[in-house]
PDB file of C-alpha atoms and ligand atoms in Angstrom:
ATOM      1  CA  MET A   1      30.279 238.444  -9.761  1.00 94.00           C
ATOM      2  CA  THR A   2      33.284 240.675  -9.132  1.00 97.00           C
ATOM      3  CA  LEU A   3      32.614 243.165  -6.346  1.00 98.00           C
ATOM      4  CA  LEU A   4      36.048 244.695  -5.931  1.00 98.00           C
ATOM      5  CA  ASP A   5      38.931 245.007  -8.352  1.00 98.00           C
ATOM      6  CA  VAL A   6      42.287 246.476  -7.376  1.00 98.00           C
ATOM      7  CA  LYS A   7      44.878 247.217 -10.049  1.00 98.00           C
ATOM      8  CA  ASN A   8      48.479 248.371  -9.652  1.00 98.00           C
ATOM      9  CA  LEU A   9      47.761 249.985  -6.303  1.00 98.00           C
ATOM     10  CA  ASN A  10      50.623 251.960  -4.772  1.00 98.00           C
ATOM     11  CA  LYS A  11      50.852 253.931  -1.553  1.00 98.00           C
ATOM     12  CA  GLN A  12      53.794 255.983  -0.434  1.00 98.00           C
ATOM     13  CA  TYR A  13      53.380 257.972   2.780  1.00 98.00           C
ATOM     14  CA  GLY A  14      54.638 261.535   3.115  1.00 97.00           C
ATOM     15  CA  THR A  15      57.485 260.144   5.229  1.00 97.00           C
ATOM     16  CA  GLY A  16      58.778 258.287   2.158  1.00 97.00           C
ATOM     17  CA  THR A  17      57.680 254.831   3.359  1.00 98.00           C
ATOM     18  CA  VAL A  18      56.384 252.708   0.507  1.00 98.00           C
ATOM     19  CA  ALA A  19      53.529 250.826   2.185  1.00 98.00           C
ATOM     20  CA  LEU A  20      51.952 249.263  -0.929  1.00 98.00           C
ATOM     21  CA  SER A  21      53.738 248.368  -4.097  1.00 98.00           C
ATOM     22  CA  ASN A  22      51.881 247.292  -7.246  1.00 98.00           C
ATOM     23  CA  VAL A  23      49.056 245.453  -5.489  1.00 98.00           C
ATOM     24  CA  ASN A  24      46.596 243.534  -7.711  1.00 98.00           C
ATOM     25  CA  PHE A  25      43.641 241.376  -6.682  1.00 98.00           C
ATOM     26  CA  SER A  26      39.923 241.075  -7.136  1.00 98.00           C
ATOM     27  CA  VAL A  27      37.156 239.907  -4.858  1.00 98.00           C
ATOM     28  CA  LYS A  28      33.917 238.149  -5.717  1.00 98.00           C
ATOM     29  CA  GLU A  29      30.667 238.932  -4.004  1.00 98.00           C
ATOM     30  CA  GLY A  30      30.212 236.757  -0.919  1.00 98.00           C
ATOM     31  CA  GLU A  31      33.874 235.837  -0.378  1.00 98.00           C
ATOM     32  CA  PHE A  32      35.420 235.733   3.085  1.00 98.00           C
ATOM     33  CA  ILE A  33      39.074 236.668   2.711  1.00 98.00           C
ATOM     34  CA  SER A  34      41.760 237.068   5.346  1.00 98.00           C
ATOM     35  CA  ILE A  35      44.760 239.281   4.725  1.00 98.00           C
ATOM     36  CA  ILE A  36      47.766 238.073   6.656  1.00 97.00           C
ATOM     37  CA  GLY A  37      51.367 239.150   7.010  1.00 95.00           C
ATOM     38  CA  PRO A  38      53.831 240.573   9.541  1.00 94.00           C
ATOM     39  CA  SER A  39      53.334 243.862  11.347  1.00 95.00           C
ATOM     40  CA  GLY A  40      54.183 246.748   9.025  1.00 97.00           C
ATOM     41  CA  ALA A  41      53.479 244.687   5.876  1.00 97.00           C
ATOM     42  CA  GLY A  42      50.838 247.144   4.636  1.00 98.00           C
ATOM     43  CA  LYS A  43      47.605 245.317   5.558  1.00 98.00           C
ATOM     44  CA  SER A  44      46.018 248.253   7.323  1.00 98.00           C
ATOM     45  CA  THR A  45      47.106 250.684   4.608  1.00 98.00           C
ATOM     46  CA  LEU A  46      45.514 248.421   2.012  1.00 98.00           C
ATOM     47  CA  LEU A  47      42.117 248.298   3.744  1.00 98.00           C
ATOM     48  CA  ARG A  48      42.153 252.050   4.348  1.00 97.00           C
ATOM     49  CA  CYS A  49      42.866 252.806   0.686  1.00 98.00           C
ATOM     50  CA  LEU A  50      39.804 250.793  -0.363  1.00 98.00           C
ATOM     51  CA  ASN A  51      37.279 253.192   1.192  1.00 96.00           C
ATOM     52  CA  ARG A  52      39.605 256.187   0.886  1.00 97.00           C
ATOM     53  CA  MET A  53      40.179 256.677   4.590  1.00 95.00           C
ATOM     54  CA  ILE A  54      43.639 257.325   3.201  1.00 96.00           C
ATOM     55  CA  GLU A  55      44.467 258.276  -0.371  1.00 97.00           C
ATOM     56  CA  ALA A  56      46.375 255.839  -2.563  1.00 98.00           C
ATOM     57  CA  SER A  57      49.320 257.273  -4.513  1.00 98.00           C
ATOM     58  CA  SER A  58      48.349 255.579  -7.774  1.00 98.00           C
ATOM     59  CA  GLY A  59      46.404 252.671  -9.202  1.00 98.00           C
ATOM     60  CA  GLU A  60      42.800 251.765  -9.849  1.00 98.00           C
ATOM     61  CA  ILE A  61      40.097 250.539  -7.495  1.00 98.00           C
ATOM     62  CA  THR A  62      36.674 249.513  -8.781  1.00 98.00           C
ATOM     63  CA  PHE A  63      33.983 248.687  -6.241  1.00 98.00           C
ATOM     64  CA  ASP A  64      30.472 247.690  -7.297  1.00 97.00           C
ATOM     65  CA  GLY A  65      30.945 249.476 -10.623  1.00 96.00           C
ATOM     66  CA  MET A  66      32.335 252.663  -9.022  1.00 97.00           C
ATOM     67  CA  LYS A  67      35.788 254.013  -9.864  1.00 98.00           C
ATOM     68  CA  VAL A  68      36.759 254.593  -6.244  1.00 98.00           C
ATOM     69  CA  LEU A  69      39.720 256.902  -6.796  1.00 98.00           C
ATOM     70  CA  GLN A  70      37.721 259.204  -9.073  1.00 98.00           C
ATOM     71  CA  LEU A  71      34.646 259.739  -6.876  1.00 97.00           C
ATOM     72  CA  ASN A  72      33.510 263.186  -5.787  1.00 96.00           C
ATOM     73  CA  LYS A  73      32.453 263.909  -2.201  1.00 93.00           C
ATOM     74  CA  LYS A  74      28.840 262.911  -2.632  1.00 93.00           C
ATOM     75  CA  GLU A  75      29.711 259.702  -4.477  1.00 95.00           C
ATOM     76  CA  LEU A  76      32.289 258.904  -1.802  1.00 95.00           C
ATOM     77  CA  ARG A  77      29.594 259.095   0.870  1.00 91.00           C
ATOM     78  CA  ASN A  78      27.563 256.605  -1.165  1.00 93.00           C
ATOM     79  CA  LEU A  79      30.603 254.309  -1.468  1.00 95.00           C
ATOM     80  CA  ARG A  80      31.255 254.429   2.265  1.00 93.00           C
ATOM     81  CA  SER A  81      27.657 253.521   3.035  1.00 91.00           C
ATOM     82  CA  LYS A  82      28.284 250.292   1.122  1.00 96.00           C
ATOM     83  CA  ILE A  83      31.567 249.506   2.872  1.00 97.00           C
ATOM     84  CA  GLY A  84      31.436 248.991   6.627  1.00 95.00           C
ATOM     85  CA  MET A  85      34.601 249.197   8.688  1.00 96.00           C
ATOM     86  CA  ILE A  86      35.531 247.358  11.885  1.00 96.00           C
ATOM     87  CA  PHE A  87      38.545 248.423  13.949  1.00 96.00           C
ATOM     88  CA  GLN A  88      40.855 246.807  16.480  1.00 96.00           C
ATOM     89  CA  HIS A  89      40.001 249.438  19.081  1.00 95.00           C
ATOM     90  CA  TYR A  90      36.284 249.444  18.192  1.00 94.00           C
ATOM     91  CA  ASN A  91      36.052 253.252  17.697  1.00 92.00           C
ATOM     92  CA  LEU A  92      32.767 253.501  19.605  1.00 93.00           C
ATOM     93  CA  VAL A  93      31.421 256.646  21.226  1.00 89.00           C
ATOM     94  CA  ASN A  94      32.049 255.447  24.776  1.00 89.00           C
ATOM     95  CA  PRO A  95      29.651 257.572  26.832  1.00 88.00           C
ATOM     96  CA  LEU A  96      26.748 256.612  24.575  1.00 88.00           C
ATOM     97  CA  SER A  97      24.667 253.461  24.884  1.00 92.00           C
ATOM     98  CA  VAL A  98      24.805 250.421  22.620  1.00 95.00           C
ATOM     99  CA  ILE A  99      21.678 251.407  20.720  1.00 92.00           C
ATOM    100  CA  GLU A 100      22.890 255.001  20.314  1.00 89.00           C
ATOM    101  CA  ASN A 101      26.183 253.761  18.885  1.00 92.00           C
ATOM    102  CA  VAL A 102      24.374 251.497  16.447  1.00 93.00           C
ATOM    103  CA  LEU A 103      21.985 254.253  15.340  1.00 89.00           C
ATOM    104  CA  HIS A 104      24.957 256.562  14.983  1.00 81.00           C
ATOM    105  CA  GLY A 105      26.347 254.167  12.365  1.00 75.00           C
ATOM    106  CA  ARG A 106      23.174 254.382  10.356  1.00 66.00           C
ATOM    107  CA  LEU A 107      23.127 258.140  10.361  1.00 60.00           C
ATOM    108  CA  GLY A 108      26.786 258.509   9.542  1.00 55.00           C
ATOM    109  CA  TYR A 109      29.301 260.999  10.771  1.00 48.00           C
ATOM    110  CA  LYS A 110      27.354 264.040   9.605  1.00 48.00           C
ATOM    111  CA  SER A 111      24.561 263.346  12.023  1.00 53.00           C
ATOM    112  CA  THR A 112      26.536 263.334  15.259  1.00 56.00           C
ATOM    113  CA  MET A 113      24.409 266.138  16.721  1.00 59.00           C
ATOM    114  CA  LYS A 114      21.207 264.347  15.825  1.00 58.00           C
ATOM    115  CA  GLY A 115      22.638 261.275  17.498  1.00 57.00           C
ATOM    116  CA  LEU A 116      23.743 263.101  20.603  1.00 58.00           C
ATOM    117  CA  LEU A 117      20.334 264.716  20.901  1.00 60.00           C
ATOM    118  CA  GLY A 118      18.704 261.283  20.597  1.00 64.00           C
ATOM    119  CA  ILE A 119      16.416 262.159  17.705  1.00 70.00           C
ATOM    120  CA  TYR A 120      15.516 258.899  16.016  1.00 76.00           C
ATOM    121  CA  SER A 121      12.341 257.643  14.397  1.00 78.00           C
ATOM    122  CA  GLU A 122      10.585 254.505  15.623  1.00 83.00           C
ATOM    123  CA  GLU A 123      11.527 252.825  12.362  1.00 84.00           C
ATOM    124  CA  GLU A 124      15.199 253.623  12.871  1.00 83.00           C
ATOM    125  CA  LYS A 125      15.015 252.212  16.389  1.00 85.00           C
ATOM    126  CA  LYS A 126      13.292 249.045  15.179  1.00 90.00           C
ATOM    127  CA  GLY A 127      16.029 248.434  12.597  1.00 90.00           C
ATOM    128  CA  ALA A 128      18.706 248.930  15.240  1.00 92.00           C
ATOM    129  CA  LEU A 129      16.982 246.539  17.636  1.00 94.00           C
ATOM    130  CA  GLU A 130      16.890 243.806  15.015  1.00 94.00           C
ATOM    131  CA  ILE A 131      20.621 244.042  14.420  1.00 95.00           C
ATOM    132  CA  ILE A 132      21.347 244.230  18.144  1.00 96.00           C
ATOM    133  CA  GLU A 133      19.411 240.996  18.598  1.00 96.00           C
ATOM    134  CA  LEU A 134      21.250 239.394  15.691  1.00 95.00           C
ATOM    135  CA  LEU A 135      24.501 240.057  17.579  1.00 96.00           C
ATOM    136  CA  GLY A 136      23.146 238.831  20.911  1.00 96.00           C
ATOM    137  CA  LEU A 137      23.362 242.212  22.614  1.00 97.00           C
ATOM    138  CA  GLU A 138      19.723 242.476  23.813  1.00 96.00           C
ATOM    139  CA  GLU A 139      20.727 242.670  27.460  1.00 97.00           C
ATOM    140  CA  GLN A 140      23.231 245.445  26.809  1.00 97.00           C
ATOM    141  CA  ILE A 141      21.011 247.765  24.733  1.00 95.00           C
ATOM    142  CA  TYR A 142      20.968 250.674  27.184  1.00 94.00           C
ATOM    143  CA  LYS A 143      24.400 250.112  28.690  1.00 96.00           C
ATOM    144  CA  ARG A 144      27.113 252.664  28.041  1.00 95.00           C
ATOM    145  CA  CYS A 145      29.748 251.233  25.730  1.00 95.00           C
ATOM    146  CA  ASP A 146      32.548 251.830  28.234  1.00 94.00           C
ATOM    147  CA  GLN A 147      30.834 249.318  30.550  1.00 96.00           C
ATOM    148  CA  LEU A 148      31.066 246.473  28.032  1.00 97.00           C
ATOM    149  CA  SER A 149      33.669 243.732  27.657  1.00 97.00           C
ATOM    150  CA  GLY A 150      35.990 243.875  24.634  1.00 97.00           C
ATOM    151  CA  GLY A 151      34.047 241.162  22.833  1.00 97.00           C
ATOM    152  CA  GLN A 152      30.751 242.977  23.438  1.00 98.00           C
ATOM    153  CA  LYS A 153      32.284 246.229  22.181  1.00 98.00           C
ATOM    154  CA  GLN A 154      33.345 244.539  18.972  1.00 98.00           C
ATOM    155  CA  ARG A 155      29.848 243.133  18.521  1.00 98.00           C
ATOM    156  CA  VAL A 156      28.566 246.717  18.769  1.00 97.00           C
ATOM    157  CA  GLY A 157      31.178 247.646  16.144  1.00 97.00           C
ATOM    158  CA  ILE A 158      29.799 244.969  13.823  1.00 97.00           C
ATOM    159  CA  ALA A 159      26.183 246.026  14.500  1.00 97.00           C
ATOM    160  CA  ARG A 160      27.048 249.649  13.753  1.00 94.00           C
ATOM    161  CA  ALA A 161      28.596 248.615  10.443  1.00 95.00           C
ATOM    162  CA  LEU A 162      25.684 246.331   9.490  1.00 95.00           C
ATOM    163  CA  ILE A 163      22.953 248.900  10.035  1.00 92.00           C
ATOM    164  CA  GLN A 164      24.031 250.686   6.858  1.00 90.00           C
ATOM    165  CA  LYS A 165      23.339 247.474   4.914  1.00 93.00           C
ATOM    166  CA  PRO A 166      26.844 247.339   3.438  1.00 96.00           C
ATOM    167  CA  LYS A 167      27.942 245.035   0.631  1.00 98.00           C
ATOM    168  CA  MET A 168      31.371 244.584   2.149  1.00 98.00           C
ATOM    169  CA  LEU A 169      33.004 244.780   5.568  1.00 98.00           C
ATOM    170  CA  LEU A 170      36.627 245.801   6.016  1.00 98.00           C
ATOM    171  CA  CYS A 171      37.846 244.429   9.333  1.00 98.00           C
ATOM    172  CA  ASP A 172      41.197 245.781  10.505  1.00 98.00           C
ATOM    173  CA  GLU A 173      42.582 243.394  13.160  1.00 98.00           C
ATOM    174  CA  PRO A 174      39.115 242.858  14.673  1.00 98.00           C
ATOM    175  CA  ILE A 175      40.319 240.369  17.309  1.00 98.00           C
ATOM    176  CA  ALA A 176      43.793 241.692  18.107  1.00 96.00           C
ATOM    177  CA  SER A 177      42.618 243.085  21.471  1.00 96.00           C
ATOM    178  CA  LEU A 178      40.517 240.071  22.452  1.00 97.00           C
ATOM    179  CA  ASP A 179      41.163 236.837  24.349  1.00 97.00           C
ATOM    180  CA  PRO A 180      40.783 233.531  22.438  1.00 96.00           C
ATOM    181  CA  ASN A 181      37.244 232.984  23.669  1.00 97.00           C
ATOM    182  CA  ALA A 182      35.954 236.387  22.593  1.00 97.00           C
ATOM    183  CA  SER A 183      37.977 236.107  19.367  1.00 98.00           C
ATOM    184  CA  LYS A 184      36.129 232.938  18.427  1.00 98.00           C
ATOM    185  CA  ILE A 185      32.764 234.560  19.076  1.00 98.00           C
ATOM    186  CA  ILE A 186      33.653 237.562  16.893  1.00 98.00           C
ATOM    187  CA  MET A 187      35.029 235.410  14.055  1.00 98.00           C
ATOM    188  CA  ASP A 188      31.887 233.240  14.198  1.00 98.00           C
ATOM    189  CA  TYR A 189      29.732 236.369  13.863  1.00 98.00           C
ATOM    190  CA  LEU A 190      31.777 237.694  10.942  1.00 98.00           C
ATOM    191  CA  ARG A 191      31.532 234.367   9.166  1.00 98.00           C
ATOM    192  CA  LYS A 192      27.773 234.368   9.820  1.00 97.00           C
ATOM    193  CA  VAL A 193      27.525 237.817   8.236  1.00 97.00           C
ATOM    194  CA  THR A 194      29.003 236.374   5.050  1.00 97.00           C
ATOM    195  CA  ASN A 195      27.169 233.050   5.094  1.00 97.00           C
ATOM    196  CA  GLU A 196      23.716 234.288   6.022  1.00 96.00           C
ATOM    197  CA  MET A 197      23.637 237.851   4.709  1.00 96.00           C
ATOM    198  CA  GLY A 198      25.952 237.431   1.731  1.00 97.00           C
ATOM    199  CA  ILE A 199      28.169 240.295   2.871  1.00 98.00           C
ATOM    200  CA  THR A 200      31.732 240.079   1.588  1.00 98.00           C
ATOM    201  CA  CYS A 201      34.409 240.270   4.303  1.00 98.00           C
ATOM    202  CA  LEU A 202      38.036 241.347   4.055  1.00 98.00           C
ATOM    203  CA  VAL A 203      39.712 240.706   7.389  1.00 98.00           C
ATOM    204  CA  ASN A 204      43.213 241.719   8.440  1.00 98.00           C
ATOM    205  CA  LEU A 205      44.557 239.148  10.868  1.00 96.00           C
ATOM    206  CA  HIS A 206      47.911 238.403  12.389  1.00 90.00           C
ATOM    207  CA  GLN A 207      46.691 235.119  13.885  1.00 91.00           C
ATOM    208  CA  VAL A 208      47.435 232.811  10.928  1.00 93.00           C
ATOM    209  CA  ASN A 209      45.609 229.832  12.464  1.00 94.00           C
ATOM    210  CA  VAL A 210      42.419 231.848  12.785  1.00 96.00           C
ATOM    211  CA  ALA A 211      42.740 232.996   9.176  1.00 96.00           C
ATOM    212  CA  LEU A 212      43.187 229.408   8.000  1.00 95.00           C
ATOM    213  CA  THR A 213      40.164 228.215   9.972  1.00 96.00           C
ATOM    214  CA  TYR A 214      37.661 230.820   8.817  1.00 98.00           C
ATOM    215  CA  SER A 215      38.605 231.965   5.325  1.00 98.00           C
ATOM    216  CA  ASP A 216      37.639 230.943   1.808  1.00 96.00           C
ATOM    217  CA  ARG A 217      40.811 232.545   0.590  1.00 97.00           C
ATOM    218  CA  ILE A 218      44.006 234.037   1.990  1.00 98.00           C
ATOM    219  CA  ILE A 219      45.940 237.035   0.731  1.00 98.00           C
ATOM    220  CA  GLY A 220      49.460 237.190   2.133  1.00 97.00           C
ATOM    221  CA  VAL A 221      51.179 240.577   2.220  1.00 97.00           C
ATOM    222  CA  LYS A 222      54.852 241.261   2.875  1.00 97.00           C
ATOM    223  CA  GLN A 223      56.701 244.558   2.499  1.00 97.00           C
ATOM    224  CA  GLY A 224      53.780 246.091   0.615  1.00 98.00           C
ATOM    225  CA  LYS A 225      53.481 243.280  -1.920  1.00 98.00           C
ATOM    226  CA  ILE A 226      51.077 240.387  -2.313  1.00 97.00           C
ATOM    227  CA  VAL A 227      53.130 237.221  -1.811  1.00 96.00           C
ATOM    228  CA  TYR A 228      50.249 234.732  -1.671  1.00 96.00           C
ATOM    229  CA  ASP A 229      46.712 234.697  -3.002  1.00 97.00           C
ATOM    230  CA  GLY A 230      44.815 231.430  -2.852  1.00 96.00           C
ATOM    231  CA  LEU A 231      43.211 228.722  -0.795  1.00 96.00           C
ATOM    232  CA  PRO A 232      44.034 228.428   2.917  1.00 94.00           C
ATOM    233  CA  GLN A 233      45.292 224.848   2.584  1.00 90.00           C
ATOM    234  CA  TYR A 234      48.322 225.815   0.493  1.00 88.00           C
ATOM    235  CA  VAL A 235      49.561 228.621   2.732  1.00 89.00           C
ATOM    236  CA  THR A 236      53.082 227.980   3.926  1.00 80.00           C
ATOM    237  CA  LYS A 237      54.384 229.126   7.281  1.00 65.00           C
ATOM    238  CA  GLU A 238      56.714 231.814   5.875  1.00 62.00           C
ATOM    239  CA  ILE A 239      53.988 234.325   5.014  1.00 65.00           C
TER     240      ILE A 239
HETATM  241  P1  ADP B   1      50.224 246.479   8.871  1.00 69.41           P
HETATM  242  O1  ADP B   1      48.789 246.818   8.952  1.00 69.41           O
HETATM  243  O2  ADP B   1      50.506 245.284   8.009  1.00 69.41           O
HETATM  244  O3  ADP B   1      50.867 246.355  10.221  1.00 69.41           O
HETATM  245  P2  ADP B   1      50.598 249.219   7.978  1.00 69.41           P
HETATM  246  O4  ADP B   1      49.756 249.380   6.772  1.00 69.41           O
HETATM  247  O5  ADP B   1      50.079 249.759   9.284  1.00 69.41           O
HETATM  248  O6  ADP B   1      50.984 247.678   8.126  1.00 69.41           O
HETATM  249  O7  ADP B   1      51.996 249.888   7.708  1.00 69.41           O
HETATM  250  C1  ADP B   1      52.731 249.683   6.513  1.00 69.41           C
HETATM  251  C2  ADP B   1      53.966 250.575   6.547  1.00 69.41           C
HETATM  252  O8  ADP B   1      53.556 251.933   6.418  1.00 69.41           O
HETATM  253  C3  ADP B   1      54.755 250.483   7.835  1.00 69.41           C
HETATM  254  O9  ADP B   1      56.105 250.673   7.487  1.00 69.41           O
HETATM  255  C4  ADP B   1      54.243 251.652   8.649  1.00 69.41           C
HETATM  256  O10 ADP B   1      55.183 252.108   9.579  1.00 69.41           O
HETATM  257  C5  ADP B   1      53.969 252.681   7.572  1.00 69.41           C
HETATM  258  N1  ADP B   1      52.871 253.609   7.925  1.00 69.41           N
HETATM  259  C6  ADP B   1      51.606 253.286   8.303  1.00 69.41           C
HETATM  260  N2  ADP B   1      50.872 254.386   8.512  1.00 69.41           N
HETATM  261  C7  ADP B   1      51.681 255.428   8.269  1.00 69.41           C
HETATM  262  C8  ADP B   1      51.509 256.846   8.286  1.00 69.41           C
HETATM  263  N3  ADP B   1      50.340 257.396   8.630  1.00 69.41           N
HETATM  264  N4  ADP B   1      52.562 257.611   7.942  1.00 69.41           N
HETATM  265  C9  ADP B   1      53.729 257.055   7.587  1.00 69.41           C
HETATM  266  N5  ADP B   1      53.968 255.737   7.535  1.00 69.41           N
HETATM  267  C10 ADP B   1      52.960 254.929   7.865  1.00 69.41           C
HETATM  268  P1  ADP B   2      46.907 250.149  15.411  1.00 69.41           P
HETATM  269  O1  ADP B   2      47.559 248.965  16.012  1.00 69.41           O
HETATM  270  O2  ADP B   2      45.779 250.691  16.225  1.00 69.41           O
HETATM  271  O3  ADP B   2      46.578 250.006  13.935  1.00 69.41           O
HETATM  272  P2  ADP B   2      49.367 251.518  14.750  1.00 69.41           P
HETATM  273  O4  ADP B   2      50.422 251.610  15.771  1.00 69.41           O
HETATM  274  O5  ADP B   2      49.531 250.548  13.625  1.00 69.41           O
HETATM  275  O6  ADP B   2      47.980 251.292  15.529  1.00 69.41           O
HETATM  276  O7  ADP B   2      49.109 252.948  14.088  1.00 69.41           O
HETATM  277  C1  ADP B   2      48.545 254.007  14.828  1.00 69.41           C
HETATM  278  C2  ADP B   2      48.442 255.195  13.878  1.00 69.41           C
HETATM  279  O8  ADP B   2      49.754 255.658  13.520  1.00 69.41           O
HETATM  280  C3  ADP B   2      47.734 254.869  12.589  1.00 69.41           C
HETATM  281  O9  ADP B   2      46.901 255.964  12.217  1.00 69.41           O
HETATM  282  C4  ADP B   2      48.845 254.680  11.576  1.00 69.41           C
HETATM  283  O10 ADP B   2      48.444 255.040  10.276  1.00 69.41           O
HETATM  284  C5  ADP B   2      49.913 255.633  12.109  1.00 69.41           C
HETATM  285  N1  ADP B   2      51.262 255.151  11.830  1.00 69.41           N
HETATM  286  C6  ADP B   2      51.703 253.867  11.848  1.00 69.41           C
HETATM  287  N2  ADP B   2      52.989 253.804  11.504  1.00 69.41           N
HETATM  288  C7  ADP B   2      53.382 255.087  11.278  1.00 69.41           C
HETATM  289  C8  ADP B   2      54.609 255.690  10.893  1.00 69.41           C
HETATM  290  N3  ADP B   2      55.716 254.970  10.637  1.00 69.41           N
HETATM  291  N4  ADP B   2      54.650 257.022  10.773  1.00 69.41           N
HETATM  292  C9  ADP B   2      53.563 257.746  11.006  1.00 69.41           C
HETATM  293  N5  ADP B   2      52.371 257.251  11.366  1.00 69.41           N
HETATM  294  C10 ADP B   2      52.288 255.928  11.502  1.00 69.41           C
END
């Protein structure tokens, strides 16, 4: 079943830079797709247009039956609860503990005060603990996030995204700040999220070998255009 459909997507920044030019692709539920291409190709812009972290200039995006570019504020909140996002620099609330960061994800941005005041139900805490265990972070639960390694921080980032029970994860260079060992652990977890939970993953990567190893499908982007869309085995080095 098609989960995401992108048609004629264009993005021009206020500076005049054309970051996306007539981008078309669709994604089936349960696919694990890597988006590869040189720095500045438009990969990050593409992911950010999908959940409207930035506004596309024109085009159509349909996600799970929703016309993404036409949603009102309330509908947009619903969309974002179904699309988790993972960042290169983790975007955690550093002085807070692992479990607080994970719970924060569940409550969303509006509930920062509730989060900072530590008001959570037992049920909310139980759900968070399950996901923390799934990501092997049991021993870090009460540690402040700024005391964690990069790989542990990214696992918290994944846990925080998963607690909302998303249908899709957008991962923007999730391993770009990690050493090869930690990178493998994170990629294994992301693949597990797709294989065992059925969550669709779109992953921006500049490490082509990693993309080839883990993905069902590769989308190659260059100068704002899709230059490859297909199986990993036919990717040529030039992308
Ligand atoms: P990638 O993720 O592939 O490195 P980006 O999507 O970050 O590419 O960038 C695509 C192009 O858009 C680049 O030329 C970049 O400099 C430009 N760009 C990205 N963000 C902005 C912005 N906020 N304002 C203006 N130009 C931007
Ligand atoms: P990261 O590696 O963390 O994605 P970047 O250097 O790509 O960081 O971008 C940092 C921020 O600057 C992003 O919000 C991006 O949108 C913005 N940005 C990137 N390129 C440009 C640009 N040419 N003009 C204005 N803003 C930009």
